[in-house]
mmCIF file with all atom_site columns, C-alpha atoms in Angstrom:
data_model
loop_
_atom_site.group_PDB
_atom_site.id
_atom_site.type_symbol
_atom_site.label_atom_id
_atom_site.label_alt_id
_atom_site.label_comp_id
_atom_site.label_asym_id
_atom_site.label_entity_id
_atom_site.label_seq_id
_atom_site.pdbx_PDB_ins_code
_atom_site.Cartn_x
_atom_site.Cartn_y
_atom_site.Cartn_z
_atom_site.occupancy
_atom_site.B_iso_or_equiv
_atom_site.pdbx_formal_charge
_atom_site.auth_seq_id
_atom_site.auth_comp_id
_atom_site.auth_asym_id
_atom_site.auth_atom_id
_atom_site.pdbx_PDB_model_num
ATOM 1  C CA . MET A 1 1  ? -105.811 -131.499 -236.926 1.00 0.00 ? 1  MET A CA 1
ATOM 2  C CA . GLU A 1 2  ? -102.747 -132.409 -238.990 1.00 0.00 ? 2  GLU A CA 1
ATOM 3  C CA . SER A 1 3  ? -103.384 -133.841 -242.433 1.00 0.00 ? 3  SER A CA 1
ATOM 4  C CA . PHE A 1 4  ? -101.351 -136.757 -243.767 1.00 0.00 ? 4  PHE A CA 1
ATOM 5  C CA . PRO A 1 5  ? -100.536 -137.375 -247.408 1.00 0.00 ? 5  PRO A CA 1
ATOM 6  C CA . ASN A 1 6  ? -102.180 -140.328 -249.101 1.00 0.00 ? 6  ASN A CA 1
ATOM 7  C CA . CYS A 1 7  ? -99.766  -143.169 -248.465 1.00 0.00 ? 7  CYS A CA 1
ATOM 8  C CA . THR A 1 8  ? -100.225 -146.587 -249.963 1.00 0.00 ? 8  THR A CA 1
ATOM 9  C CA . SER A 1 9  ? -98.541  -149.826 -249.036 1.00 0.00 ? 9  SER A CA 1
ATOM 10 C CA . GLY A 1 10 ? -96.550  -149.400 -252.260 1.00 0.00 ? 10 GLY A CA 1
ATOM 11 C CA . ASP A 1 11 ? -95.277  -146.030 -251.003 1.00 0.00 ? 11 ASP A CA 1
ATOM 12 C CA . PHE A 1 12 ? -94.208  -147.603 -247.715 1.00 0.00 ? 12 PHE A CA 1
ATOM 13 C CA . GLU A 1 13 ? -92.534  -150.476 -249.546 1.00 0.00 ? 13 GLU A CA 1
ATOM 14 C CA . GLN A 1 14 ? -90.580  -148.068 -251.765 1.00 0.00 ? 14 GLN A CA 1
ATOM 15 C CA . ALA A 1 15 ? -89.511  -146.093 -248.678 1.00 0.00 ? 15 ALA A CA 1
ATOM 16 C CA . ALA A 1 16 ? -88.352  -149.301 -246.947 1.00 0.00 ? 16 ALA A CA 1
ATOM 17 C CA . LEU A 1 17 ? -86.405  -150.401 -250.033 1.00 0.00 ? 17 LEU A CA 1
ATOM 18 C CA . ALA A 1 18 ? -84.796  -146.937 -250.285 1.00 0.00 ? 18 ALA A CA 1
ATOM 19 C CA . LYS A 1 19 ? -83.768  -147.215 -246.620 1.00 0.00 ? 19 LYS A CA 1
ATOM 20 C CA . PHE A 1 20 ? -82.407  -150.716 -247.297 1.00 0.00 ? 20 PHE A CA 1
ATOM 21 C CA . ARG A 1 21 ? -80.385  -149.421 -250.248 1.00 0.00 ? 21 ARG A CA 1
ATOM 22 C CA . SER A 1 22 ? -78.920  -146.682 -248.028 1.00 0.00 ? 22 SER A CA 1
ATOM 23 C CA . LEU A 1 23 ? -77.895  -149.294 -245.431 1.00 0.00 ? 23 LEU A CA 1
ATOM 24 C CA . VAL A 1 24 ? -76.177  -151.460 -248.054 1.00 0.00 ? 24 VAL A CA 1
ATOM 25 C CA . SER A 1 25 ? -74.708  -148.702 -250.188 1.00 0.00 ? 25 SER A CA 1
ATOM 26 C CA . PHE A 1 26 ? -71.924  -151.033 -251.390 1.00 0.00 ? 26 PHE A CA 1
ATOM 27 C CA . LEU A 1 27 ? -74.402  -152.748 -253.739 1.00 0.00 ? 27 LEU A CA 1
ATOM 28 C CA . PRO A 1 28 ? -74.178  -151.440 -257.316 1.00 0.00 ? 28 PRO A CA 1
ATOM 29 C CA . GLN A 1 29 ? -76.684  -148.699 -258.100 1.00 0.00 ? 29 GLN A CA 1
ATOM 30 C CA . ASP A 1 30 ? -77.610  -150.581 -261.292 1.00 0.00 ? 30 ASP A CA 1
ATOM 31 C CA . SER A 1 31 ? -78.803  -153.593 -259.286 1.00 0.00 ? 31 SER A CA 1
ATOM 32 C CA . LYS A 1 32 ? -82.541  -154.088 -258.908 1.00 0.00 ? 32 LYS A CA 1
ATOM 33 C CA . ILE A 1 33 ? -83.924  -154.671 -255.429 1.00 0.00 ? 33 ILE A CA 1
ATOM 34 C CA . PHE A 1 34 ? -87.507  -155.817 -254.961 1.00 0.00 ? 34 PHE A CA 1
ATOM 35 C CA . ARG A 1 35 ? -89.670  -158.082 -252.815 1.00 0.00 ? 35 ARG A CA 1
ATOM 36 C CA . GLU A 1 36 ? -91.549  -161.086 -254.089 1.00 0.00 ? 36 GLU A CA 1
ATOM 37 C CA . PRO A 1 37 ? -94.054  -163.427 -252.407 1.00 0.00 ? 37 PRO A CA 1
ATOM 38 C CA . TRP A 1 38 ? -93.060  -167.093 -252.294 1.00 0.00 ? 38 TRP A CA 1
ATOM 39 C CA . GLY A 1 39 ? -95.946  -169.056 -250.865 1.00 0.00 ? 39 GLY A CA 1
ATOM 40 C CA . ARG A 1 40 ? -96.504  -167.720 -247.356 1.00 0.00 ? 40 ARG A CA 1
ATOM 41 C CA . SER A 1 41 ? -93.121  -165.982 -247.215 1.00 0.00 ? 41 SER A CA 1
ATOM 42 C CA . THR A 1 42 ? -91.614  -162.886 -248.748 1.00 0.00 ? 42 THR A CA 1
ATOM 43 C CA . VAL A 1 43 ? -88.222  -162.942 -250.427 1.00 0.00 ? 43 VAL A CA 1
ATOM 44 C CA . LEU A 1 44 ? -85.984  -159.969 -251.090 1.00 0.00 ? 44 LEU A CA 1
ATOM 45 C CA . CYS A 1 45 ? -84.544  -160.249 -254.596 1.00 0.00 ? 45 CYS A CA 1
ATOM 46 C CA . LEU A 1 46 ? -81.208  -158.695 -255.511 1.00 0.00 ? 46 LEU A CA 1
ATOM 47 C CA . ASP A 1 47 ? -80.964  -158.714 -259.301 1.00 0.00 ? 47 ASP A CA 1
ATOM 48 C CA . PHE A 1 48 ? -77.605  -157.964 -260.928 1.00 0.00 ? 48 PHE A CA 1
ATOM 49 C CA . GLU A 1 49 ? -78.847  -158.242 -264.532 1.00 0.00 ? 49 GLU A CA 1
ATOM 50 C CA . ASN A 1 50 ? -77.737  -154.688 -265.357 1.00 0.00 ? 50 ASN A CA 1
ATOM 51 C CA . CYS A 1 51 ? -74.316  -155.209 -263.802 1.00 0.00 ? 51 CYS A CA 1
ATOM 52 C CA . PRO A 1 52 ? -73.401  -158.946 -263.846 1.00 0.00 ? 52 PRO A CA 1
ATOM 53 C CA . HIS A 1 53 ? -69.688  -158.080 -263.828 1.00 0.00 ? 53 HIS A CA 1
ATOM 54 C CA . LEU A 1 54 ? -70.207  -156.550 -260.360 1.00 0.00 ? 54 LEU A CA 1
ATOM 55 C CA . PHE A 1 55 ? -71.878  -159.616 -258.830 1.00 0.00 ? 55 PHE A CA 1
ATOM 56 C CA . SER A 1 56 ? -69.631  -160.449 -255.941 1.00 0.00 ? 56 SER A CA 1
ATOM 57 C CA . VAL A 1 57 ? -70.738  -160.456 -252.321 1.00 0.00 ? 57 VAL A CA 1
ATOM 58 C CA . ASP A 1 58 ? -68.227  -161.345 -249.623 1.00 0.00 ? 58 ASP A CA 1
ATOM 59 C CA . GLN A 1 59 ? -69.049  -162.707 -246.140 1.00 0.00 ? 59 GLN A CA 1
ATOM 60 C CA . GLU A 1 60 ? -69.040  -159.288 -244.473 1.00 0.00 ? 60 GLU A CA 1
ATOM 61 C CA . GLN A 1 61 ? -71.333  -157.810 -247.128 1.00 0.00 ? 61 GLN A CA 1
ATOM 62 C CA . ASP A 1 62 ? -73.613  -160.844 -246.839 1.00 0.00 ? 62 ASP A CA 1
ATOM 63 C CA . ARG A 1 63 ? -73.810  -160.285 -243.077 1.00 0.00 ? 63 ARG A CA 1
ATOM 64 C CA . LEU A 1 64 ? -74.625  -156.569 -243.565 1.00 0.00 ? 64 LEU A CA 1
ATOM 65 C CA . ILE A 1 65 ? -77.307  -157.353 -246.141 1.00 0.00 ? 65 ILE A CA 1
ATOM 66 C CA . SER A 1 66 ? -78.900  -159.910 -243.789 1.00 0.00 ? 66 SER A CA 1
ATOM 67 C CA . GLN A 1 67 ? -78.809  -157.458 -240.876 1.00 0.00 ? 67 GLN A CA 1
ATOM 68 C CA . ALA A 1 68 ? -80.442  -154.708 -242.948 1.00 0.00 ? 68 ALA A CA 1
ATOM 69 C CA . ILE A 1 69 ? -83.190  -157.065 -244.166 1.00 0.00 ? 69 ILE A CA 1
ATOM 70 C CA . ALA A 1 70 ? -83.890  -158.229 -240.605 1.00 0.00 ? 70 ALA A CA 1
ATOM 71 C CA . ARG A 1 71 ? -83.735  -154.702 -239.182 1.00 0.00 ? 71 ARG A CA 1
ATOM 72 C CA . LEU A 1 72 ? -86.335  -153.449 -241.658 1.00 0.00 ? 72 LEU A CA 1
ATOM 73 C CA . GLY A 1 73 ? -88.423  -156.639 -241.541 1.00 0.00 ? 73 GLY A CA 1
ATOM 74 C CA . LEU A 1 74 ? -88.337  -156.934 -245.329 1.00 0.00 ? 74 LEU A CA 1
ATOM 75 C CA . ALA A 1 75 ? -88.177  -160.695 -245.830 1.00 0.00 ? 75 ALA A CA 1
ATOM 76 C CA . ASN A 1 76 ? -87.320  -164.120 -244.456 1.00 0.00 ? 76 ASN A CA 1
ATOM 77 C CA . SER A 1 77 ? -84.979  -164.988 -247.315 1.00 0.00 ? 77 SER A CA 1
ATOM 78 C CA . MET A 1 78 ? -83.017  -163.333 -250.083 1.00 0.00 ? 78 MET A CA 1
ATOM 79 C CA . THR A 1 79 ? -82.181  -164.415 -253.583 1.00 0.00 ? 79 THR A CA 1
ATOM 80 C CA . PHE A 1 80 ? -79.373  -163.297 -255.811 1.00 0.00 ? 80 PHE A CA 1
ATOM 81 C CA . ARG A 1 81 ? -80.266  -163.173 -259.493 1.00 0.00 ? 81 ARG A CA 1
ATOM 82 C CA . ILE A 1 82 ? -78.888  -162.258 -262.846 1.00 0.00 ? 82 ILE A CA 1
ATOM 83 C CA . GLY A 1 83 ? -82.105  -161.605 -264.732 1.00 0.00 ? 83 GLY A CA 1
ATOM 84 C CA . SER A 1 84 ? -84.432  -164.573 -264.437 1.00 0.00 ? 84 SER A CA 1
ATOM 85 C CA . LYS A 1 85 ? -81.609  -166.910 -263.345 1.00 0.00 ? 85 LYS A CA 1
ATOM 86 C CA . THR A 1 86 ? -81.272  -167.436 -259.586 1.00 0.00 ? 86 THR A CA 1
ATOM 87 C CA . VAL A 1 87 ? -77.590  -167.687 -258.679 1.00 0.00 ? 87 VAL A CA 1
ATOM 88 C CA . GLY A 1 88 ? -77.903  -167.791 -254.896 1.00 0.00 ? 88 GLY A CA 1
ATOM 89 C CA . TRP A 1 89 ? -80.368  -168.041 -252.034 1.00 0.00 ? 89 TRP A CA 1
ATOM 90 C CA . LYS A 1 90 ? -80.008  -167.469 -248.339 1.00 0.00 ? 90 LYS A CA 1
ATOM 91 C CA . GLN A 1 91 ? -82.333  -167.515 -245.353 1.00 0.00 ? 91 GLN A CA 1
ATOM 92 C CA . VAL A 1 92 ? -82.191  -164.336 -243.263 1.00 0.00 ? 92 VAL A CA 1
ATOM 93 C CA . LYS A 1 93 ? -81.628  -164.918 -239.566 1.00 0.00 ? 93 LYS A CA 1
ATOM 94 C CA . PRO A 1 94 ? -83.155  -162.374 -237.180 1.00 0.00 ? 94 PRO A CA 1
#
């Protein structure tokens, strides 16, 4: 019988976020990407604190980000932040 490594939900989450980052490779590498529970929903946070000068997402990039989130089932919404300040929010359409 084949043995599987010990995988936690945290390991799966990190793998999903790495896949997301590969799908949206135009985002700055210094940006932080993480999920956060908001009530009964999960939000994908894109934090540009380490690179605020690079915070600019056009319509096509927004569409690609939304598609990647939906494809991987990461969240229902996304927020754009610069540190603790939320500078944008968008619902992800499947």
